């Protein structure tokens, strides 16, 4: 299995961004985490484009980070190893950040 394309610092940045997205998704905007209208629009456009270009990685990231489904469950459903799902998630994070930083 080849190595993931993302560095540790980039992946940490991705996880922090998705934690903020999850917090707003679960609890609505509050004094701790909020997005401006332009940030929400940019994030939605990026997620739509990401889903078109990398649907499998998109589904794994959304299910794991927003819906809190374990990697093991996703791997079992798809009949692959958990390590492979983790690698797909990390590569998906790389592709997402590349799209997110473009604009």
mmCIF file with all atom_site columns, N, CA and C in Angstrom, residues 7-78:
data_model
loop_
_atom_site.group_PDB
_atom_site.id
_atom_site.type_symbol
_atom_site.label_atom_id
_atom_site.label_alt_id
_atom_site.label_comp_id
_atom_site.label_asym_id
_atom_site.label_entity_id
_atom_site.label_seq_id
_atom_site.pdbx_PDB_ins_code
_atom_site.Cartn_x
_atom_site.Cartn_y
_atom_site.Cartn_z
_atom_site.occupancy
_atom_site.B_iso_or_equiv
_atom_site.pdbx_formal_charge
_atom_site.auth_seq_id
_atom_site.auth_comp_id
_atom_site.auth_asym_id
_atom_site.auth_atom_id
_atom_site.pdbx_PDB_model_num
ATOM 1   N N  . UNK A 1 7  ? 0.714   15.656 4.552  1.00 0.00 ? 7  UNK A N  1
ATOM 2   C CA . UNK A 1 7  ? 1.656   15.713 5.670  1.00 0.00 ? 7  UNK A CA 1
ATOM 3   C C  . UNK A 1 7  ? 0.884   15.754 6.987  1.00 0.00 ? 7  UNK A C  1
ATOM 4   N N  . UNK A 1 8  ? 1.600   15.535 8.071  1.00 0.00 ? 8  UNK A N  1
ATOM 5   C CA . UNK A 1 8  ? 0.961   15.524 9.392  1.00 0.00 ? 8  UNK A CA 1
ATOM 6   C C  . UNK A 1 8  ? 0.359   16.895 9.724  1.00 0.00 ? 8  UNK A C  1
ATOM 7   N N  . UNK A 1 9  ? 1.084   17.973 9.410  1.00 0.00 ? 9  UNK A N  1
ATOM 8   C CA . UNK A 1 9  ? 0.584   19.324 9.697  1.00 0.00 ? 9  UNK A CA 1
ATOM 9   C C  . UNK A 1 9  ? -0.664  19.653 8.884  1.00 0.00 ? 9  UNK A C  1
ATOM 10  N N  . UNK A 1 10 ? -0.669  19.261 7.610  1.00 0.00 ? 10 UNK A N  1
ATOM 11  C CA . UNK A 1 10 ? -1.850  19.497 6.779  1.00 0.00 ? 10 UNK A CA 1
ATOM 12  C C  . UNK A 1 10 ? -3.048  18.707 7.289  1.00 0.00 ? 10 UNK A C  1
ATOM 13  N N  . UNK A 1 11 ? -2.802  17.461 7.707  1.00 0.00 ? 11 UNK A N  1
ATOM 14  C CA . UNK A 1 11 ? -3.900  16.636 8.206  1.00 0.00 ? 11 UNK A CA 1
ATOM 15  C C  . UNK A 1 11 ? -4.457  17.206 9.510  1.00 0.00 ? 11 UNK A C  1
ATOM 16  N N  . UNK A 1 12 ? -3.587  17.731 10.356 1.00 0.00 ? 12 UNK A N  1
ATOM 17  C CA . UNK A 1 12 ? -4.044  18.379 11.592 1.00 0.00 ? 12 UNK A CA 1
ATOM 18  C C  . UNK A 1 12 ? -4.902  19.590 11.260 1.00 0.00 ? 12 UNK A C  1
ATOM 19  N N  . UNK A 1 13 ? -4.482  20.372 10.271 1.00 0.00 ? 13 UNK A N  1
ATOM 20  C CA . UNK A 1 13 ? -5.268  21.531 9.830  1.00 0.00 ? 13 UNK A CA 1
ATOM 21  C C  . UNK A 1 13 ? -6.634  21.085 9.313  1.00 0.00 ? 13 UNK A C  1
ATOM 22  N N  . UNK A 1 14 ? -6.654  20.009 8.535  1.00 0.00 ? 14 UNK A N  1
ATOM 23  C CA . UNK A 1 14 ? -7.905  19.460 8.020  1.00 0.00 ? 14 UNK A CA 1
ATOM 24  C C  . UNK A 1 14 ? -8.817  19.024 9.165  1.00 0.00 ? 14 UNK A C  1
ATOM 25  N N  . UNK A 1 15 ? -8.267  18.303 10.142 1.00 0.00 ? 15 UNK A N  1
ATOM 26  C CA . UNK A 1 15 ? -9.078  17.827 11.269 1.00 0.00 ? 15 UNK A CA 1
ATOM 27  C C  . UNK A 1 15 ? -9.634  18.984 12.085 1.00 0.00 ? 15 UNK A C  1
ATOM 28  N N  . UNK A 1 16 ? -8.863  20.031 12.270 1.00 0.00 ? 16 UNK A N  1
ATOM 29  C CA . UNK A 1 16 ? -9.366  21.207 13.006 1.00 0.00 ? 16 UNK A CA 1
ATOM 30  C C  . UNK A 1 16 ? -10.500 21.878 12.253 1.00 0.00 ? 16 UNK A C  1
ATOM 31  N N  . UNK A 1 17 ? -10.355 22.000 10.933 1.00 0.00 ? 17 UNK A N  1
ATOM 32  C CA . UNK A 1 17 ? -11.419 22.590 10.120 1.00 0.00 ? 17 UNK A CA 1
ATOM 33  C C  . UNK A 1 17 ? -12.682 21.741 10.202 1.00 0.00 ? 17 UNK A C  1
ATOM 34  N N  . UNK A 1 18 ? -12.536 20.420 10.088 1.00 0.00 ? 18 UNK A N  1
ATOM 35  C CA . UNK A 1 18 ? -13.716 19.559 10.132 1.00 0.00 ? 18 UNK A CA 1
ATOM 36  C C  . UNK A 1 18 ? -14.305 19.451 11.533 1.00 0.00 ? 18 UNK A C  1
ATOM 37  N N  . UNK A 1 19 ? -13.495 19.644 12.572 1.00 0.00 ? 19 UNK A N  1
ATOM 38  C CA . UNK A 1 19 ? -14.070 19.706 13.918 1.00 0.00 ? 19 UNK A CA 1
ATOM 39  C C  . UNK A 1 19 ? -14.964 20.931 14.029 1.00 0.00 ? 19 UNK A C  1
ATOM 40  N N  . UNK A 1 20 ? -14.515 22.048 13.472 1.00 0.00 ? 20 UNK A N  1
ATOM 41  C CA . UNK A 1 20 ? -15.320 23.270 13.483 1.00 0.00 ? 20 UNK A CA 1
ATOM 42  C C  . UNK A 1 20 ? -16.608 23.061 12.678 1.00 0.00 ? 20 UNK A C  1
ATOM 43  N N  . UNK A 1 21 ? -16.491 22.416 11.520 1.00 0.00 ? 21 UNK A N  1
ATOM 44  C CA . UNK A 1 21 ? -17.672 22.117 10.700 1.00 0.00 ? 21 UNK A CA 1
ATOM 45  C C  . UNK A 1 21 ? -18.627 21.218 11.469 1.00 0.00 ? 21 UNK A C  1
ATOM 46  N N  . UNK A 1 22 ? -18.092 20.171 12.115 1.00 0.00 ? 22 UNK A N  1
ATOM 47  C CA . UNK A 1 22 ? -18.930 19.261 12.899 1.00 0.00 ? 22 UNK A CA 1
ATOM 48  C C  . UNK A 1 22 ? -19.625 20.008 14.035 1.00 0.00 ? 22 UNK A C  1
ATOM 49  N N  . UNK A 1 23 ? -18.914 20.868 14.729 1.00 0.00 ? 23 UNK A N  1
ATOM 50  C CA . UNK A 1 23 ? -19.495 21.600 15.856 1.00 0.00 ? 23 UNK A CA 1
ATOM 51  C C  . UNK A 1 23 ? -20.659 22.467 15.384 1.00 0.00 ? 23 UNK A C  1
ATOM 52  N N  . UNK A 1 24 ? -20.477 23.168 14.274 1.00 0.00 ? 24 UNK A N  1
ATOM 53  C CA . UNK A 1 24 ? -21.554 24.007 13.739 1.00 0.00 ? 24 UNK A CA 1
ATOM 54  C C  . UNK A 1 24 ? -22.693 23.125 13.225 1.00 0.00 ? 24 UNK A C  1
ATOM 55  N N  . UNK A 1 25 ? -22.375 21.978 12.620 1.00 0.00 ? 25 UNK A N  1
ATOM 56  C CA . UNK A 1 25 ? -23.376 21.030 12.114 1.00 0.00 ? 25 UNK A CA 1
ATOM 57  C C  . UNK A 1 25 ? -24.228 20.483 13.260 1.00 0.00 ? 25 UNK A C  1
ATOM 58  N N  . UNK A 1 26 ? -23.607 20.152 14.376 1.00 0.00 ? 26 UNK A N  1
ATOM 59  C CA . UNK A 1 26 ? -24.315 19.561 15.512 1.00 0.00 ? 26 UNK A CA 1
ATOM 60  C C  . UNK A 1 26 ? -25.011 20.597 16.395 1.00 0.00 ? 26 UNK A C  1
ATOM 61  N N  . UNK A 1 27 ? -24.335 21.689 16.689 1.00 0.00 ? 27 UNK A N  1
ATOM 62  C CA . UNK A 1 27 ? -24.812 22.615 17.712 1.00 0.00 ? 27 UNK A CA 1
ATOM 63  C C  . UNK A 1 27 ? -25.189 23.995 17.189 1.00 0.00 ? 27 UNK A C  1
ATOM 64  N N  . UNK A 1 28 ? -25.148 24.203 15.898 1.00 0.00 ? 28 UNK A N  1
ATOM 65  C CA . UNK A 1 28 ? -25.401 25.496 15.276 1.00 0.00 ? 28 UNK A CA 1
ATOM 66  C C  . UNK A 1 28 ? -24.286 26.462 15.696 1.00 0.00 ? 28 UNK A C  1
ATOM 67  N N  . UNK A 1 29 ? -24.272 27.608 15.115 1.00 0.00 ? 29 UNK A N  1
ATOM 68  C CA . UNK A 1 29 ? -23.207 28.561 15.412 1.00 0.00 ? 29 UNK A CA 1
ATOM 69  C C  . UNK A 1 29 ? -23.398 29.144 16.808 1.00 0.00 ? 29 UNK A C  1
ATOM 70  N N  . UNK A 1 30 ? -22.297 29.279 17.522 1.00 0.00 ? 30 UNK A N  1
ATOM 71  C CA . UNK A 1 30 ? -22.342 29.854 18.858 1.00 0.00 ? 30 UNK A CA 1
ATOM 72  C C  . UNK A 1 30 ? -21.120 30.740 19.060 1.00 0.00 ? 30 UNK A C  1
ATOM 73  N N  . UNK A 1 31 ? -20.885 31.135 20.312 1.00 0.00 ? 31 UNK A N  1
ATOM 74  C CA . UNK A 1 31 ? -19.778 32.063 20.572 1.00 0.00 ? 31 UNK A CA 1
ATOM 75  C C  . UNK A 1 31 ? -18.412 31.409 20.392 1.00 0.00 ? 31 UNK A C  1
ATOM 76  N N  . UNK A 1 32 ? -18.356 30.073 20.365 1.00 0.00 ? 32 UNK A N  1
ATOM 77  C CA . UNK A 1 32 ? -17.077 29.378 20.228 1.00 0.00 ? 32 UNK A CA 1
ATOM 78  C C  . UNK A 1 32 ? -16.701 29.136 18.770 1.00 0.00 ? 32 UNK A C  1
ATOM 79  N N  . UNK A 1 33 ? -17.650 28.687 17.978 1.00 0.00 ? 33 UNK A N  1
ATOM 80  C CA . UNK A 1 33 ? -17.387 28.372 16.575 1.00 0.00 ? 33 UNK A CA 1
ATOM 81  C C  . UNK A 1 33 ? -18.487 28.945 15.703 1.00 0.00 ? 33 UNK A C  1
ATOM 82  N N  . UNK A 1 34 ? -18.082 29.660 14.672 1.00 0.00 ? 34 UNK A N  1
ATOM 83  C CA . UNK A 1 34 ? -19.054 30.185 13.720 1.00 0.00 ? 34 UNK A CA 1
ATOM 84  C C  . UNK A 1 34 ? -18.364 30.396 12.374 1.00 0.00 ? 34 UNK A C  1
ATOM 85  N N  . UNK A 1 35 ? -19.166 30.454 11.340 1.00 0.00 ? 35 UNK A N  1
ATOM 86  C CA . UNK A 1 35 ? -18.692 30.722 9.993  1.00 0.00 ? 35 UNK A CA 1
ATOM 87  C C  . UNK A 1 35 ? -19.427 31.944 9.466  1.00 0.00 ? 35 UNK A C  1
ATOM 88  N N  . UNK A 1 36 ? -18.741 32.742 8.666  1.00 0.00 ? 36 UNK A N  1
ATOM 89  C CA . UNK A 1 36 ? -19.415 33.840 7.981  1.00 0.00 ? 36 UNK A CA 1
ATOM 90  C C  . UNK A 1 36 ? -20.163 33.254 6.782  1.00 0.00 ? 36 UNK A C  1
ATOM 91  N N  . UNK A 1 37 ? -21.025 34.061 6.180  1.00 0.00 ? 37 UNK A N  1
ATOM 92  C CA . UNK A 1 37 ? -21.786 33.589 5.019  1.00 0.00 ? 37 UNK A CA 1
ATOM 93  C C  . UNK A 1 37 ? -20.866 33.213 3.863  1.00 0.00 ? 37 UNK A C  1
ATOM 94  N N  . UNK A 1 38 ? -19.811 33.998 3.654  1.00 0.00 ? 38 UNK A N  1
ATOM 95  C CA . UNK A 1 38 ? -18.880 33.685 2.563  1.00 0.00 ? 38 UNK A CA 1
ATOM 96  C C  . UNK A 1 38 ? -18.099 32.403 2.850  1.00 0.00 ? 38 UNK A C  1
ATOM 97  N N  . UNK A 1 39 ? -17.748 32.171 4.112  1.00 0.00 ? 39 UNK A N  1
ATOM 98  C CA . UNK A 1 39 ? -17.055 30.927 4.475  1.00 0.00 ? 39 UNK A CA 1
ATOM 99  C C  . UNK A 1 39 ? -17.955 29.715 4.247  1.00 0.00 ? 39 UNK A C  1
ATOM 100 N N  . UNK A 1 40 ? -19.227 29.843 4.617  1.00 0.00 ? 40 UNK A N  1
ATOM 101 C CA . UNK A 1 40 ? -20.174 28.741 4.418  1.00 0.00 ? 40 UNK A CA 1
ATOM 102 C C  . UNK A 1 40 ? -20.355 28.457 2.931  1.00 0.00 ? 40 UNK A C  1
ATOM 103 N N  . UNK A 1 41 ? -20.497 29.504 2.138  1.00 0.00 ? 41 UNK A N  1
ATOM 104 C CA . UNK A 1 41 ? -20.665 29.329 0.696  1.00 0.00 ? 41 UNK A CA 1
ATOM 105 C C  . UNK A 1 41 ? -19.423 28.672 0.083  1.00 0.00 ? 41 UNK A C  1
ATOM 106 N N  . UNK A 1 42 ? -18.243 29.135 0.492  1.00 0.00 ? 42 UNK A N  1
ATOM 107 C CA . UNK A 1 42 ? -16.991 28.558 -0.015 1.00 0.00 ? 42 UNK A CA 1
ATOM 108 C C  . UNK A 1 42 ? -16.864 27.087 0.390  1.00 0.00 ? 42 UNK A C  1
ATOM 109 N N  . UNK A 1 43 ? -17.196 26.790 1.622  1.00 0.00 ? 43 UNK A N  1
ATOM 110 C CA . UNK A 1 43 ? -17.129 25.417 2.117  1.00 0.00 ? 43 UNK A CA 1
ATOM 111 C C  . UNK A 1 43 ? -18.110 24.517 1.367  1.00 0.00 ? 43 UNK A C  1
ATOM 112 N N  . UNK A 1 44 ? -19.331 24.985 1.154  1.00 0.00 ? 44 UNK A N  1
ATOM 113 C CA . UNK A 1 44 ? -20.327 24.202 0.412  1.00 0.00 ? 44 UNK A CA 1
ATOM 114 C C  . UNK A 1 44 ? -19.886 23.951 -1.026 1.00 0.00 ? 44 UNK A C  1
ATOM 115 N N  . UNK A 1 45 ? -19.361 24.991 -1.684 1.00 0.00 ? 45 UNK A N  1
ATOM 116 C CA . UNK A 1 45 ? -18.887 24.831 -3.061 1.00 0.00 ? 45 UNK A CA 1
ATOM 117 C C  . UNK A 1 45 ? -17.726 23.844 -3.133 1.00 0.00 ? 45 UNK A C  1
ATOM 118 N N  . UNK A 1 46 ? -16.822 23.938 -2.164 1.00 0.00 ? 46 UNK A N  1
ATOM 119 C CA . UNK A 1 46 ? -15.682 23.025 -2.128 1.00 0.00 ? 46 UNK A CA 1
ATOM 120 C C  . UNK A 1 46 ? -16.146 21.590 -1.912 1.00 0.00 ? 46 UNK A C  1
ATOM 121 N N  . UNK A 1 47 ? -17.088 21.388 -0.991 1.00 0.00 ? 47 UNK A N  1
ATOM 122 C CA . UNK A 1 47 ? -17.598 20.036 -0.734 1.00 0.00 ? 47 UNK A CA 1
ATOM 123 C C  . UNK A 1 47 ? -18.324 19.464 -1.950 1.00 0.00 ? 47 UNK A C  1
ATOM 124 N N  . UNK A 1 48 ? -19.074 20.299 -2.668 1.00 0.00 ? 48 UNK A N  1
ATOM 125 C CA . UNK A 1 48 ? -19.760 19.835 -3.876 1.00 0.00 ? 48 UNK A CA 1
ATOM 126 C C  . UNK A 1 48 ? -18.758 19.408 -4.941 1.00 0.00 ? 48 UNK A C  1
ATOM 127 N N  . UNK A 1 49 ? -17.737 20.229 -5.147 1.00 0.00 ? 49 UNK A N  1
ATOM 128 C CA . UNK A 1 49 ? -16.713 19.900 -6.135 1.00 0.00 ? 49 UNK A CA 1
ATOM 129 C C  . UNK A 1 49 ? -15.936 18.649 -5.710 1.00 0.00 ? 49 UNK A C  1
ATOM 130 N N  . UNK A 1 50 ? -15.635 18.549 -4.428 1.00 0.00 ? 50 UNK A N  1
ATOM 131 C CA . UNK A 1 50 ? -14.924 17.392 -3.890 1.00 0.00 ? 50 UNK A CA 1
ATOM 132 C C  . UNK A 1 50 ? -15.734 16.113 -4.100 1.00 0.00 ? 50 UNK A C  1
ATOM 133 N N  . UNK A 1 51 ? -17.048 16.204 -3.900 1.00 0.00 ? 51 UNK A N  1
ATOM 134 C CA . UNK A 1 51 ? -17.912 15.030 -4.087 1.00 0.00 ? 51 UNK A CA 1
ATOM 135 C C  . UNK A 1 51 ? -17.933 14.591 -5.546 1.00 0.00 ? 51 UNK A C  1
ATOM 136 N N  . UNK A 1 52 ? -17.903 15.550 -6.469 1.00 0.00 ? 52 UNK A N  1
ATOM 137 C CA . UNK A 1 52 ? -17.894 15.209 -7.891 1.00 0.00 ? 52 UNK A CA 1
ATOM 138 C C  . UNK A 1 52 ? -16.582 14.538 -8.296 1.00 0.00 ? 52 UNK A C  1
ATOM 139 N N  . UNK A 1 53 ? -15.459 15.048 -7.780 1.00 0.00 ? 53 UNK A N  1
ATOM 140 C CA . UNK A 1 53 ? -14.150 14.553 -8.198 1.00 0.00 ? 53 UNK A CA 1
ATOM 141 C C  . UNK A 1 53 ? -13.708 13.299 -7.442 1.00 0.00 ? 53 UNK A C  1
ATOM 142 N N  . UNK A 1 54 ? -14.065 13.197 -6.169 1.00 0.00 ? 54 UNK A N  1
ATOM 143 C CA . UNK A 1 54 ? -13.617 12.079 -5.326 1.00 0.00 ? 54 UNK A CA 1
ATOM 144 C C  . UNK A 1 54 ? -14.778 11.590 -4.452 1.00 0.00 ? 54 UNK A C  1
ATOM 145 N N  . UNK A 1 55 ? -15.772 10.923 -5.048 1.00 0.00 ? 55 UNK A N  1
ATOM 146 C CA . UNK A 1 55 ? -16.972 10.551 -4.276 1.00 0.00 ? 55 UNK A CA 1
ATOM 147 C C  . UNK A 1 55 ? -16.710 9.572  -3.131 1.00 0.00 ? 55 UNK A C  1
ATOM 148 N N  . UNK A 1 56 ? -15.811 8.615  -3.335 1.00 0.00 ? 56 UNK A N  1
ATOM 149 C CA . UNK A 1 56 ? -15.571 7.626  -2.274 1.00 0.00 ? 56 UNK A CA 1
ATOM 150 C C  . UNK A 1 56 ? -14.914 8.278  -1.061 1.00 0.00 ? 56 UNK A C  1
ATOM 151 N N  . UNK A 1 57 ? -13.895 9.105  -1.299 1.00 0.00 ? 57 UNK A N  1
ATOM 152 C CA . UNK A 1 57 ? -13.227 9.797  -0.202 1.00 0.00 ? 57 UNK A CA 1
ATOM 153 C C  . UNK A 1 57 ? -14.188 10.755 0.501  1.00 0.00 ? 57 UNK A C  1
ATOM 154 N N  . UNK A 1 58 ? -15.039 11.424 -0.287 1.00 0.00 ? 58 UNK A N  1
ATOM 155 C CA . UNK A 1 58 ? -16.029 12.346 0.278  1.00 0.00 ? 58 UNK A CA 1
ATOM 156 C C  . UNK A 1 58 ? -16.958 11.608 1.235  1.00 0.00 ? 58 UNK A C  1
ATOM 157 N N  . UNK A 1 59 ? -17.471 10.468 0.796  1.00 0.00 ? 59 UNK A N  1
ATOM 158 C CA . UNK A 1 59 ? -18.394 9.707  1.638  1.00 0.00 ? 59 UNK A CA 1
ATOM 159 C C  . UNK A 1 59 ? -17.732 9.237  2.931  1.00 0.00 ? 59 UNK A C  1
ATOM 160 N N  . UNK A 1 60 ? -16.486 8.793  2.838  1.00 0.00 ? 60 UNK A N  1
ATOM 161 C CA . UNK A 1 60 ? -15.773 8.338  4.035  1.00 0.00 ? 60 UNK A CA 1
ATOM 162 C C  . UNK A 1 60 ? -15.572 9.497  5.007  1.00 0.00 ? 60 UNK A C  1
ATOM 163 N N  . UNK A 1 61 ? -15.138 10.638 4.498  1.00 0.00 ? 61 UNK A N  1
ATOM 164 C CA . UNK A 1 61 ? -14.885 11.795 5.365  1.00 0.00 ? 61 UNK A CA 1
ATOM 165 C C  . UNK A 1 61 ? -16.170 12.282 6.017  1.00 0.00 ? 61 UNK A C  1
ATOM 166 N N  . UNK A 1 62 ? -17.232 12.415 5.250  1.00 0.00 ? 62 UNK A N  1
ATOM 167 C CA . UNK A 1 62 ? -18.503 12.896 5.804  1.00 0.00 ? 62 UNK A CA 1
ATOM 168 C C  . UNK A 1 62 ? -19.030 11.917 6.850  1.00 0.00 ? 62 UNK A C  1
ATOM 169 N N  . UNK A 1 63 ? -19.005 10.630 6.544  1.00 0.00 ? 63 UNK A N  1
ATOM 170 C CA . UNK A 1 63 ? -19.511 9.643  7.504  1.00 0.00 ? 63 UNK A CA 1
ATOM 171 C C  . UNK A 1 63 ? -18.670 9.607  8.769  1.00 0.00 ? 63 UNK A C  1
ATOM 172 N N  . UNK A 1 64 ? -17.347 9.700  8.626  1.00 0.00 ? 64 UNK A N  1
ATOM 173 C CA . UNK A 1 64 ? -16.485 9.585  9.808  1.00 0.00 ? 64 UNK A CA 1
ATOM 174 C C  . UNK A 1 64 ? -16.484 10.869 10.641 1.00 0.00 ? 64 UNK A C  1
ATOM 175 N N  . UNK A 1 65 ? -16.323 12.016 9.996  1.00 0.00 ? 65 UNK A N  1
ATOM 176 C CA . UNK A 1 65 ? -16.159 13.262 10.752 1.00 0.00 ? 65 UNK A CA 1
ATOM 177 C C  . UNK A 1 65 ? -17.478 13.923 11.147 1.00 0.00 ? 65 UNK A C  1
ATOM 178 N N  . UNK A 1 66 ? -18.505 13.812 10.322 1.00 0.00 ? 66 UNK A N  1
ATOM 179 C CA . UNK A 1 66 ? -19.767 14.480 10.662 1.00 0.00 ? 66 UNK A CA 1
ATOM 180 C C  . UNK A 1 66 ? -20.790 13.531 11.268 1.00 0.00 ? 66 UNK A C  1
ATOM 181 N N  . UNK A 1 67 ? -20.812 12.298 10.835 1.00 0.00 ? 67 UNK A N  1
ATOM 182 C CA . UNK A 1 67 ? -21.812 11.361 11.347 1.00 0.00 ? 67 UNK A CA 1
ATOM 183 C C  . UNK A 1 67 ? -21.240 10.388 12.358 1.00 0.00 ? 67 UNK A C  1
ATOM 184 N N  . UNK A 1 68 ? -19.936 10.487 12.621 1.00 0.00 ? 68 UNK A N  1
ATOM 185 C CA . UNK A 1 68 ? -19.240 9.714  13.663 1.00 0.00 ? 68 UNK A CA 1
ATOM 186 C C  . UNK A 1 68 ? -19.347 8.201  13.479 1.00 0.00 ? 68 UNK A C  1
ATOM 187 N N  . UNK A 1 69 ? -19.125 7.733  12.251 1.00 0.00 ? 69 UNK A N  1
ATOM 188 C CA . UNK A 1 69 ? -19.070 6.304  11.965 1.00 0.00 ? 69 UNK A CA 1
ATOM 189 C C  . UNK A 1 69 ? -17.599 5.893  12.009 1.00 0.00 ? 69 UNK A C  1
ATOM 190 N N  . UNK A 1 70 ? -17.299 4.807  12.707 1.00 0.00 ? 70 UNK A N  1
ATOM 191 C CA . UNK A 1 70 ? -15.911 4.353  12.841 1.00 0.00 ? 70 UNK A CA 1
ATOM 192 C C  . UNK A 1 70 ? -15.360 3.854  11.511 1.00 0.00 ? 70 UNK A C  1
ATOM 193 N N  . UNK A 1 71 ? -14.035 3.995  11.345 1.00 0.00 ? 71 UNK A N  1
ATOM 194 C CA . UNK A 1 71 ? -13.366 3.463  10.155 1.00 0.00 ? 71 UNK A CA 1
ATOM 195 C C  . UNK A 1 71 ? -13.611 1.960  10.017 1.00 0.00 ? 71 UNK A C  1
ATOM 196 N N  . UNK A 1 72 ? -13.607 1.252  11.145 1.00 0.00 ? 72 UNK A N  1
ATOM 197 C CA . UNK A 1 72 ? -13.798 -0.196 11.132 1.00 0.00 ? 72 UNK A CA 1
ATOM 198 C C  . UNK A 1 72 ? -15.144 -0.563 10.513 1.00 0.00 ? 72 UNK A C  1
ATOM 199 N N  . UNK A 1 73 ? -16.184 0.170  10.856 1.00 0.00 ? 73 UNK A N  1
ATOM 200 C CA . UNK A 1 73 ? -17.520 -0.086 10.315 1.00 0.00 ? 73 UNK A CA 1
ATOM 201 C C  . UNK A 1 73 ? -17.545 0.146  8.812  1.00 0.00 ? 73 UNK A C  1
ATOM 202 N N  . UNK A 1 74 ? -16.952 1.250  8.375  1.00 0.00 ? 74 UNK A N  1
ATOM 203 C CA . UNK A 1 74 ? -16.918 1.559  6.940  1.00 0.00 ? 74 UNK A CA 1
ATOM 204 C C  . UNK A 1 74 ? -16.140 0.479  6.194  1.00 0.00 ? 74 UNK A C  1
ATOM 205 N N  . UNK A 1 75 ? -15.010 0.058  6.768  1.00 0.00 ? 75 UNK A N  1
ATOM 206 C CA . UNK A 1 75 ? -14.187 -0.980 6.134  1.00 0.00 ? 75 UNK A CA 1
ATOM 207 C C  . UNK A 1 75 ? -14.954 -2.293 6.025  1.00 0.00 ? 75 UNK A C  1
ATOM 208 N N  . UNK A 1 76 ? -15.656 -2.651 7.069  1.00 0.00 ? 76 UNK A N  1
ATOM 209 C CA . UNK A 1 76 ? -16.433 -3.892 7.061  1.00 0.00 ? 76 UNK A CA 1
ATOM 210 C C  . UNK A 1 76 ? -17.524 -3.832 5.994  1.00 0.00 ? 76 UNK A C  1
ATOM 211 N N  . UNK A 1 77 ? -18.196 -2.691 5.877  1.00 0.00 ? 77 UNK A N  1
ATOM 212 C CA . UNK A 1 77 ? -19.248 -2.535 4.871  1.00 0.00 ? 77 UNK A CA 1
ATOM 213 C C  . UNK A 1 77 ? -18.702 -2.669 3.450  1.00 0.00 ? 77 UNK A C  1
ATOM 214 N N  . UNK A 1 78 ? -17.479 -2.155 3.236  1.00 0.00 ? 78 UNK A N  1
ATOM 215 C CA . UNK A 1 78 ? -16.904 -2.168 1.890  1.00 0.00 ? 78 UNK A CA 1
ATOM 216 C C  . UNK A 1 78 ? -16.038 -3.392 1.617  1.00 0.00 ? 78 UNK A C  1
#
